[in-house]
Amino acid sequence: MKKIFHTLALAAAALGLTACFDLTEQAFNRIEKDNFYQSESSVKGAIASVYYTAEGSFGEYFFYLNEFSADQIAWRVWNGGQWGWDNAEKFVLSSHTWTSQSSIIQSAWNNTWGAIGETNSIIHDLETIDLEAIGVSPEKAAQYIDEMRTLRAWCYYNLFEVWGGALPLNTEVTSEVPPTADPDFNTSCKKIWQFLITELDESLAGLPKNNVNRMNQATNRMIKARLLLNAAVFTGEDHFSECASLCQEILDGNYGTYALADDFRDIYNIDNVNCPEVIFALASEYGKSHGNAYNCRNVTFFPYNAFGDPESIFGSNNDQGRWNCVIIAPSHDNSGNEVLATGGTDTGGKSFLFDYGDKLGAVYDRFDNRDIRKKPYHADEKGNWEGLFLMGPQVDYYTGAALPADADRDGQNLVYVDQVGTFQNKGRDLATVMSPHWGETNSGYRLVRYPVLPDVCEVDFRDIDEVEFRLAEVYYMLAECKLRAGDSAGAKELVNQVRKRYFKASDWTSVQNEPGPGFDAFDEDWMLNEWGKEFLCEGRRRRTDLRRFDKFTQGQWWFFGRGEGDDSYPAKRDRKYEWFPLPEAALTVNPGLVQNPNYVAD
Amino acid sequence: MKRILSALTLLLLTVGLVSAQGGYLVKGVVVDAQGPVIGATVLQQGTQNGTVTGLDGDYTLRVPDADALVEISCIGYATQVFKASEVPATVTLAEDTEFLDEVVVIGYGTLSKKEVSASIVQVDSKDFFRGTTNNPMTMLTGKVAGLNVVTSQGSNPNSGSDYQIRGATSLNAGNGPLVVIDGVPGGEIRSLSPQDIESMTVLKDAASASIYGTSGANGVILITTKKGSKDEPGTAHVTYDGAFNVNFVKAPIAVLSPEEWVRSRRGTDYGARTDWYSALLRDFSYGHTHYVGVDGSTAKGSYNASVSYKNSLGVDLVDAREEFGARAALEQRIIKDFLQLNISLNARRVNEEYGNDGSFGTALTINPTFPIYNEDGSYYQPTAPTNATNPVEAMLNKTANGQRLYATGAVSLKANFIRTDVHSLSSTVTYSLDYNDYKSNNYTPIESHDKYWNGYEGTASLSYSKNWRNQLEWLFNYSFHQGNHHLNAVAGYSYMDHNSESMNMTNRGFAYDSILWNDIGSGTARTENPAQTSMGSGKSLSKVIALLGRVNYNWNNILFASVSLRHEGATNFGDNNKWGNFPAASLAWEMANMGFLSGAKWIDSLKPRISYGVTGRRGGSNVARPTYGSHGQYYMDGEWVKGYRPAANENPDLRWEKLVAVNAGIDFVFFNNRLRGSLDLYDRRSPDLLYNYTAPQPPFIHSSILVNVGETENLGAELALDGDIIRKPDFGWTSGINASVGYSRIKTLSNQIYGASYIDMLGTGGLGQTSYYYRYTEGSRIGTLYGYEAAGVNEFGDMMVYDNDGNIITAASANAAYKRYIGNTIPKLFLSWNNTFRYKHFDLNIFMNGAFGHMIYNNRRANNLQSSGNANVFRTAYTTDKDVREYGGVVTSYFLEHGDFMKIQNVSLGYTLNPKSEIIRSLRVFLTATDLYTITGYTGTDPALLSTNGLTPGVDNGSGYPETRVVTLGATLTF
């Protein structure tokens, strides 16, 4: 029968009826692959897409993985454990109860490999297409390739911090499915670490200096410095002295001209691309960029009346969704004589820092009272702003009238307390220490990392570029290397160079010699504490800090490690969670992947 | 059914008996091979003057004179006509095989019913439901065993129905059947007036559907519209058909009254006492339809034309739908009938007004102490919780509507090359264009909840889409009749392209509400805040080309066989797999015509049959080949650069999903056509399933890839029985039962390259991950819910579940590994029972349908516990579920309930009159009540309104949209 049909088809074709059997698919809203590269603009279009993919991934999923699992930021649920529960997607990060099926882990994986796949494809194309035909010089192509290799290395670095030696390596456009770099987790760690060092070194030359929104030399070197600083975590070998000398080279201006900002607000303001401290920032503009970056670092904290007309905390009428889900870790427990009408207790509870002696968490108490950042956030109509926190009673920007709360505190005022608990016993009885599952609308102070200005200033906070690499980190890396080499005075000096800007000159005389609230020496605890304050909510608490000081699973903060046997938060801390598990879906389709041995029993 | 009508005619006639006096008296007995025939009609032809035979087959009839024609007829027998003076004393009736000679429409042709060797059910217009319907497909509800029609929002005129033939077997390519209207596949059934439909034929097995290749795997519904009459040339008939219906809203699920809500301290008392649900209902919800048709015949052809109008108001304050339809069909024979030209045109204009279905859900849960209006008459705007809207405002304070146009035209030319008694050969070329477009308009005014929550001062959006299909078919038909051999063959070429284009735009910031969307560029957001605006467009084209052939063979009315093959290709297959073959074969054996059964006179037909066929399904377009698509932007060298990347993970091996099916069945007709039925057993396998598998990353850029992996199977049985229980002159009772059982199962999910140990469907709460109601693994049955086994609640009100060791732990902390299969949501048995009674001029139809042996997950109950924030909740939160405080946000067997139901779907009373008027030929009035009563133990949404189709049935997420009873009064008049 088939033959007959084909004969018929052939006969028809012979009659000039080929069109009657033409099944070539036409794409109208896509570009055929073979027609894609038309000019240098096409190359830039492909590169723009990679940054966009990376921005989405690093701005959201890696932020969750590295902050919610750590001691400073938490996703808290309210309204009797109902609102913001979101299938516990983020709660499992705070409580260290994630599994290989956890959504955020899956998303982080998918997005970043997407970005890596795109870089592989661009590098392959630039190496194989007829560059002359599209008017791109070989030198220019080489620069693009170096940019893509560095960007790819950054993607790998982010994956590496999360998954360590479980990762595969893939730098080719191929249909071969690559296995984990080495079946042995630790050997694999070393291989990947070395691969990244080599990639970064090889791709340095073609990069520009001081190109703040693109991969540049200083960014390349900072990624390498992070690899060196954390080498002990990754490979078991320490490279602190190598790290120190690389940091010194960056500070010496070998990879671009940078300087610490005198006014810390310059780092976060709308023109932060011009701030000398900023080395790399993801470009952001409402309606153009990905949005995950500004979503996560600001609006996750904000209540519904953050923006609005006529009432608004910020004097801004903005259509950005407000999440009301994220808080800074509370400084105080829920003890007290009585519960206040708006939530919290009359005494304000005991301090995790001062009363419990925690070296971690307790974000607000951690700041020195003389620190100019330790204030309620407020911006004037000229765009000057101060303070980092939404705390206490919230009022309308223009009238000063109290603003209402919602959900479990519907009909009452919005008054933020530095405690987290179900003070109305909704869904659970109030306990002294409660996990973020049992918050209320009023629970927890909020952070304003990037300023939100009143409408009259005509600045949309969503247009502020999101800083990923800045010079202060180089100071801190160098300081830590010195501290670890026994030079705590040198460490203190470097840290002080950065934090001097947070104090009035009159206060600085005494502050500069104090290790800060809750600390009595310039030791490792102090150093970790300083990292936390300087880079609060910048997405790197777990990755470069807690792991390196071995506090990620072994430290104690807030509810973490204080569980009373309730299975919704951990009573014990488990080293199993030092690394994240490979997502189950990835394991299913790639038999070459070797799960992190700690999760194999799952 | 034909019998019922004839019986009805007979009834009418008996009434006409009254006054015949004088004239010529006819007397006699009517018998058949077995003896006297009781209840045969003896009638003076062309009049109402008649009688029926008595217990001995005897009758007397007075006619005006000896030349009057007397007609003797009985259901199941051939009618005989005599001059009054020549009527034999004993009239012997011969059995009529008309029932088996009825013509059945099949793909690319017709067959007489006796020749059918596949699983095909045809429902003719006279058997359709009478009443108002949103979708003509609902006229088939319960009429065809194995066809499941679910209408979830029948009282919203703009909502449609979901239908499925046999079990769901596709994961990704859809499970809805192909609709073919007058030979044009893919048409929209709602473009037709129900009155224009002559018959609907359901091709259930793959043997009958495989002639439609990759479109046929889910079964095919062939719709045949009315053609011109075959009456004497020059005659014409006019039909008026109209109906008026009223919708009565059933009580919604009980929520706390405002007083109860306040007493239970659920939240802040804002002072008002509002019945939100009632506030959203129209005082009087009704609809009416009107249809005028004319059909006639000419010397060399025939014509049929109609216009129709329909207007329906939903039960909510806003939803409404208005339809204007027109249709014409023309047939003309040319050059001594050598050529035959057929032209048909159909057009329908629909205007839709949209309410807000979500408002009903809000109404059930919003704080009942909010007022609807402020004192100044403006809408009250709740300030909490976040994004709260006043459901009355959300329903009324906007303008949303849509306009649709359906237009279908077909022209065909048939040439009869050979027409002898033995051979005939003809060729037909048909071109058709099927076009539809849809424009929807939306405007939310400046002062609204949208401004309050988002700061948008007036939002206008417009969208427009159009779809059109060109089809060209060139077919050759050959038939051969000699002796015991009858052969029909068809072969041809088919081309179809499907085009679609769309655009949409949104703008905000308007100065005047009155302009609505009509000057969308005047919104300020376009220039001042472009991110709040949007603009989009798209275009696609896919082609399906096929060569097809089929041979039907009939040997001596004893053996019937059919063999067909379709060779088909489609643009959206990968380069390595453009063309496929779809063969089919079927065989039937009419045992009643065999010698060994010649003694069993009561067997009119006993026909076992078996069929085999391969059909397919197609996946999406533009996924097989490498293309680039736009993706985001990034700031480069001082400007925002549009990003591009590979649009999908390409798959050059992509091909169709297969369905290979075997069907064994038996058709039977017993006792002079008094008992009719069929039994079917089927086994359907779908290998090469299309599914968006997880792509290995690295190296793939995208996380999923459309590939052919896996297999499902679907086994089942169907029984249809129809019997004339009482066949008396004045009274008749016909009863019919359709029953079907079956299940679908996943056989495999993996191949060497792509593997999946499970597939999750229908997301819901979970712990740290989106959890799913369904997890299908190899071997699992479609419809098996996946969740935790509930173990009651603890002293704190936490939902408790079992872990794998039998320990009881809280649901909120349960590991996903403790989930198991907790129930199946696919009914084990679908049953419908149809009863028609006739008494003289009256007929009464009572139709019931039901489904049994399945579970429903009552998610509405789960979402309405005391702990549901400040929201209002179902009263069950304080009764049945009063001990549950925290259910953990996961699926547990706690909220599973039995879904069995039996429903009185339809009760219809009709009165038919054939007046002696020269003008009115017939008149029928009817009164129908739909959705009268549901018998069920299920406590949520009416289970008949919840889907039992597809892969994720039986989760009650009912929107709260009102359930209604509908009463329709209608009339049909023929002139």
PDB file of C-alpha atoms in Angstrom, chain B residues 17 135 306 338 340 399 570 731 829:
ATOM      1  CA  LEU B  17     -61.885   8.120  14.021  1.00  0.00           C
ATOM      2  CA  ASN B 135     -23.841  23.632  22.906  1.00  0.00           C
ATOM      3  CA  SER B 306     -32.653  28.970   7.636  1.00  0.00           C
ATOM      4  CA  PHE B 338     -23.642  13.934 -15.079  1.00  0.00           C
ATOM      5  CA  GLN B 340     -23.804  17.554  -9.370  1.00  0.00           C
ATOM      6  CA  THR B 399     -17.479  46.412  30.679  1.00  0.00           C
ATOM      7  CA  ALA B 570       1.936  17.231   8.820  1.00  0.00           C
ATOM      8  CA  PHE B 731     -50.012   3.895  24.813  1.00  0.00           C
ATOM      9  CA  LEU B 829     -19.797   2.862  35.574  1.00  0.00           C
TER      10      LEU B 829
END
